[in-house]
JSON list of C-alpha atoms in Angstrom, two decimals:
[
{"chain": "A", "resi": 1, "resn": "ALA", "atom": "CA", "xyz": [0.00, 0.00, 0.00]},
{"chain": "A", "resi": 2, "resn": "LYS", "atom": "CA", "xyz": [1.26, 3.45, -0.81]},
{"chain": "A", "resi": 3, "resn": "GLN", "atom": "CA", "xyz": [2.09, 6.01, 1.85]},
{"chain": "A", "resi": 4, "resn": "HIS", "atom": "CA", "xyz": [0.06, 9.21, 2.06]},
{"chain": "A", "resi": 5, "resn": "GLN", "atom": "CA", "xyz": [1.56, 12.66, 2.60]},
{"chain": "A", "resi": 6, "resn": "LEU", "atom": "CA", "xyz": [1.34, 14.06, 6.13]},
{"chain": "A", "resi": 7, "resn": "ARG", "atom": "CA", "xyz": [-0.85, 17.12, 5.53]},
{"chain": "A", "resi": 8, "resn": "ALA", "atom": "CA", "xyz": [-3.18, 15.48, 3.01]},
{"chain": "A", "resi": 9, "resn": "VAL", "atom": "CA", "xyz": [-4.39, 12.84, 5.47]},
{"chain": "A", "resi": 10, "resn": "ARG", "atom": "CA", "xyz": [-6.16, 13.97, 8.61]},
{"chain": "A", "resi": 11, "resn": "LEU", "atom": "CA", "xyz": [-7.80, 12.28, 11.56]},
{"chain": "A", "resi": 12, "resn": "ALA", "atom": "CA", "xyz": [-11.04, 14.18, 12.16]},
{"chain": "A", "resi": 13, "resn": "VAL", "atom": "CA", "xyz": [-12.88, 13.81, 15.46]},
{"chain": "A", "resi": 14, "resn": "HIS", "atom": "CA", "xyz": [-16.52, 14.51, 16.29]},
{"chain": "A", "resi": 15, "resn": "ARG", "atom": "CA", "xyz": [-17.97, 14.20, 19.79]},
{"chain": "A", "resi": 16, "resn": "THR", "atom": "CA", "xyz": [-21.52, 14.10, 21.08]},
{"chain": "A", "resi": 17, "resn": "ASN", "atom": "CA", "xyz": [-22.79, 13.66, 24.63]},
{"chain": "A", "resi": 18, "resn": "GLN", "atom": "CA", "xyz": [-23.25, 9.93, 24.03]},
{"chain": "A", "resi": 19, "resn": "HIS", "atom": "CA", "xyz": [-20.66, 8.91, 21.43]},
{"chain": "A", "resi": 20, "resn": "ILE", "atom": "CA", "xyz": [-17.38, 9.76, 19.78]},
{"chain": "A", "resi": 21, "resn": "TYR", "atom": "CA", "xyz": [-16.68, 9.45, 16.06]},
{"chain": "A", "resi": 22, "resn": "ALA", "atom": "CA", "xyz": [-13.34, 9.48, 14.22]},
{"chain": "A", "resi": 23, "resn": "GLN", "atom": "CA", "xyz": [-12.44, 9.19, 10.58]},
{"chain": "A", "resi": 24, "resn": "ILE", "atom": "CA", "xyz": [-9.28, 9.43, 8.53]},
{"chain": "A", "resi": 25, "resn": "ILE", "atom": "CA", "xyz": [-9.85, 11.63, 5.49]},
{"chain": "A", "resi": 26, "resn": "ASP", "atom": "CA", "xyz": [-7.60, 11.95, 2.45]},
{"chain": "A", "resi": 27, "resn": "SER", "atom": "CA", "xyz": [-8.17, 15.65, 1.68]},
{"chain": "A", "resi": 28, "resn": "SER", "atom": "CA", "xyz": [-6.34, 15.52, -1.65]},
{"chain": "A", "resi": 29, "resn": "LYS", "atom": "CA", "xyz": [-8.85, 12.97, -3.00]},
{"chain": "A", "resi": 30, "resn": "GLY", "atom": "CA", "xyz": [-11.76, 14.01, -0.80]},
{"chain": "A", "resi": 31, "resn": "VAL", "atom": "CA", "xyz": [-12.42, 10.48, 0.45]},
{"chain": "A", "resi": 32, "resn": "THR", "atom": "CA", "xyz": [-12.77, 8.87, 3.85]},
{"chain": "A", "resi": 33, "resn": "VAL", "atom": "CA", "xyz": [-10.10, 6.17, 4.13]},
{"chain": "A", "resi": 34, "resn": "VAL", "atom": "CA", "xyz": [-11.33, 4.54, 7.37]},
{"chain": "A", "resi": 35, "resn": "GLU", "atom": "CA", "xyz": [-13.71, 5.39, 10.20]},
{"chain": "A", "resi": 36, "resn": "ALA", "atom": "CA", "xyz": [-14.62, 4.15, 13.65]},
{"chain": "A", "resi": 37, "resn": "ASN", "atom": "CA", "xyz": [-17.10, 5.22, 16.31]},
{"chain": "A", "resi": 38, "resn": "SER", "atom": "CA", "xyz": [-18.36, 4.22, 19.73]},
{"chain": "A", "resi": 39, "resn": "LYS", "atom": "CA", "xyz": [-21.88, 3.64, 18.39]},
{"chain": "A", "resi": 40, "resn": "VAL", "atom": "CA", "xyz": [-20.85, 0.69, 16.20]},
{"chain": "A", "resi": 41, "resn": "LEU", "atom": "CA", "xyz": [-18.00, -0.67, 18.35]},
{"chain": "A", "resi": 42, "resn": "ASN", "atom": "CA", "xyz": [-20.10, -0.39, 21.52]},
{"chain": "A", "resi": 43, "resn": "PRO", "atom": "CA", "xyz": [-17.18, -0.66, 23.96]},
{"chain": "A", "resi": 44, "resn": "SER", "atom": "CA", "xyz": [-17.87, -0.87, 27.70]},
{"chain": "A", "resi": 45, "resn": "GLY", "atom": "CA", "xyz": [-16.57, 1.31, 30.51]},
{"chain": "A", "resi": 46, "resn": "LYS", "atom": "CA", "xyz": [-16.28, 5.07, 30.91]},
{"chain": "A", "resi": 47, "resn": "LYS", "atom": "CA", "xyz": [-16.59, 7.38, 27.92]},
{"chain": "A", "resi": 48, "resn": "SER", "atom": "CA", "xyz": [-12.85, 8.15, 27.96]},
{"chain": "A", "resi": 49, "resn": "GLU", "atom": "CA", "xyz": [-12.09, 4.41, 27.91]},
{"chain": "A", "resi": 50, "resn": "GLN", "atom": "CA", "xyz": [-14.53, 4.00, 25.01]},
{"chain": "A", "resi": 51, "resn": "ALA", "atom": "CA", "xyz": [-12.75, 6.83, 23.16]},
{"chain": "A", "resi": 52, "resn": "LYS", "atom": "CA", "xyz": [-9.42, 5.05, 23.62]},
{"chain": "A", "resi": 53, "resn": "GLU", "atom": "CA", "xyz": [-10.88, 1.84, 22.16]},
{"chain": "A", "resi": 54, "resn": "VAL", "atom": "CA", "xyz": [-12.24, 3.80, 19.18]},
{"chain": "A", "resi": 55, "resn": "GLY", "atom": "CA", "xyz": [-8.75, 5.26, 18.65]},
{"chain": "A", "resi": 56, "resn": "LYS", "atom": "CA", "xyz": [-7.14, 1.82, 18.72]},
{"chain": "A", "resi": 57, "resn": "ALA", "atom": "CA", "xyz": [-9.73, 0.38, 16.31]},
{"chain": "A", "resi": 58, "resn": "LEU", "atom": "CA", "xyz": [-9.28, 3.33, 13.92]},
{"chain": "A", "resi": 59, "resn": "ALA", "atom": "CA", "xyz": [-5.49, 2.94, 14.02]},
{"chain": "A", "resi": 60, "resn": "SER", "atom": "CA", "xyz": [-5.58, -0.77, 13.24]},
{"chain": "A", "resi": 61, "resn": "LYS", "atom": "CA", "xyz": [-7.90, -0.15, 10.27]},
{"chain": "A", "resi": 62, "resn": "ALA", "atom": "CA", "xyz": [-5.68, 2.71, 9.07]},
{"chain": "A", "resi": 63, "resn": "VAL", "atom": "CA", "xyz": [-2.46, 0.69, 9.27]},
{"chain": "A", "resi": 64, "resn": "ALA", "atom": "CA", "xyz": [-4.19, -2.11, 7.34]},
{"chain": "A", "resi": 65, "resn": "ALA", "atom": "CA", "xyz": [-5.15, 0.48, 4.69]},
{"chain": "A", "resi": 66, "resn": "GLY", "atom": "CA", "xyz": [-1.54, 1.70, 4.44]},
{"chain": "A", "resi": 67, "resn": "VAL", "atom": "CA", "xyz": [-1.87, 4.94, 6.41]},
{"chain": "A", "resi": 68, "resn": "SER", "atom": "CA", "xyz": [0.60, 5.50, 9.24]},
{"chain": "A", "resi": 69, "resn": "LYS", "atom": "CA", "xyz": [1.07, 9.30, 9.40]},
{"chain": "A", "resi": 70, "resn": "VAL", "atom": "CA", "xyz": [-1.87, 11.63, 9.92]},
{"chain": "A", "resi": 71, "resn": "TYR", "atom": "CA", "xyz": [-2.60, 15.21, 10.92]},
{"chain": "A", "resi": 72, "resn": "PHE", "atom": "CA", "xyz": [-4.77, 15.28, 14.07]},
{"chain": "A", "resi": 73, "resn": "ASP", "atom": "CA", "xyz": [-7.77, 17.53, 13.40]},
{"chain": "A", "resi": 74, "resn": "ARG", "atom": "CA", "xyz": [-9.61, 17.96, 16.70]},
{"chain": "A", "resi": 75, "resn": "GLY", "atom": "CA", "xyz": [-11.84, 20.73, 15.33]},
{"chain": "A", "resi": 76, "resn": "SER", "atom": "CA", "xyz": [-13.00, 23.10, 18.07]},
{"chain": "A", "resi": 77, "resn": "TYR", "atom": "CA", "xyz": [-12.51, 20.49, 20.81]},
{"chain": "A", "resi": 78, "resn": "ARG", "atom": "CA", "xyz": [-9.78, 20.99, 23.41]},
{"chain": "A", "resi": 79, "resn": "TYR", "atom": "CA", "xyz": [-7.07, 18.31, 23.62]},
{"chain": "A", "resi": 80, "resn": "HIS", "atom": "CA", "xyz": [-8.53, 16.98, 26.83]},
{"chain": "A", "resi": 81, "resn": "GLY", "atom": "CA", "xyz": [-10.65, 14.12, 28.15]},
{"chain": "A", "resi": 82, "resn": "ARG", "atom": "CA", "xyz": [-12.18, 11.94, 25.45]},
{"chain": "A", "resi": 83, "resn": "ILE", "atom": "CA", "xyz": [-10.33, 13.68, 22.60]},
{"chain": "A", "resi": 84, "resn": "LYS", "atom": "CA", "xyz": [-7.00, 13.04, 24.35]},
{"chain": "A", "resi": 85, "resn": "ALA", "atom": "CA", "xyz": [-7.98, 9.42, 25.11]},
{"chain": "A", "resi": 86, "resn": "LEU", "atom": "CA", "xyz": [-8.85, 8.82, 21.44]},
{"chain": "A", "resi": 87, "resn": "ALA", "atom": "CA", "xyz": [-5.50, 10.31, 20.36]},
{"chain": "A", "resi": 88, "resn": "GLU", "atom": "CA", "xyz": [-3.59, 8.13, 22.83]},
{"chain": "A", "resi": 89, "resn": "GLY", "atom": "CA", "xyz": [-5.45, 5.03, 21.62]},
{"chain": "A", "resi": 90, "resn": "ALA", "atom": "CA", "xyz": [-4.65, 5.90, 18.01]},
{"chain": "A", "resi": 91, "resn": "ARG", "atom": "CA", "xyz": [-0.96, 6.36, 18.84]},
{"chain": "A", "resi": 92, "resn": "GLU", "atom": "CA", "xyz": [-0.89, 3.01, 20.69]},
{"chain": "A", "resi": 93, "resn": "GLY", "atom": "CA", "xyz": [-2.47, 1.42, 17.63]},
{"chain": "A", "resi": 94, "resn": "GLY", "atom": "CA", "xyz": [0.40, 2.61, 15.43]},
{"chain": "A", "resi": 95, "resn": "LEU", "atom": "CA", "xyz": [-0.60, 6.02, 14.03]},
{"chain": "A", "resi": 96, "resn": "VAL", "atom": "CA", "xyz": [1.98, 8.80, 14.03]},
{"chain": "A", "resi": 97, "resn": "PHE", "atom": "CA", "xyz": [0.97, 12.45, 14.56]}
]
């Protein structure tokens, strides 16, 4: 699988009161490479633990798709709590950002 450029591929995060969603988007092509969310995965535990599991799942899918370096796009969310947990999970899963 070919490697993507750093800036062209971003990990976008969206958070609601109940769930957290993350997707890796190739901005140069305008396509979603992989996505994961707590609604489908349905992990147990606290919301921050769920976010970490979503991050790990997203990272494993991304590595399988040939993406290892991403730009972390947290939107308007502070790097704190569930957003931070998701980022840590993604890093543990093998993503670099």
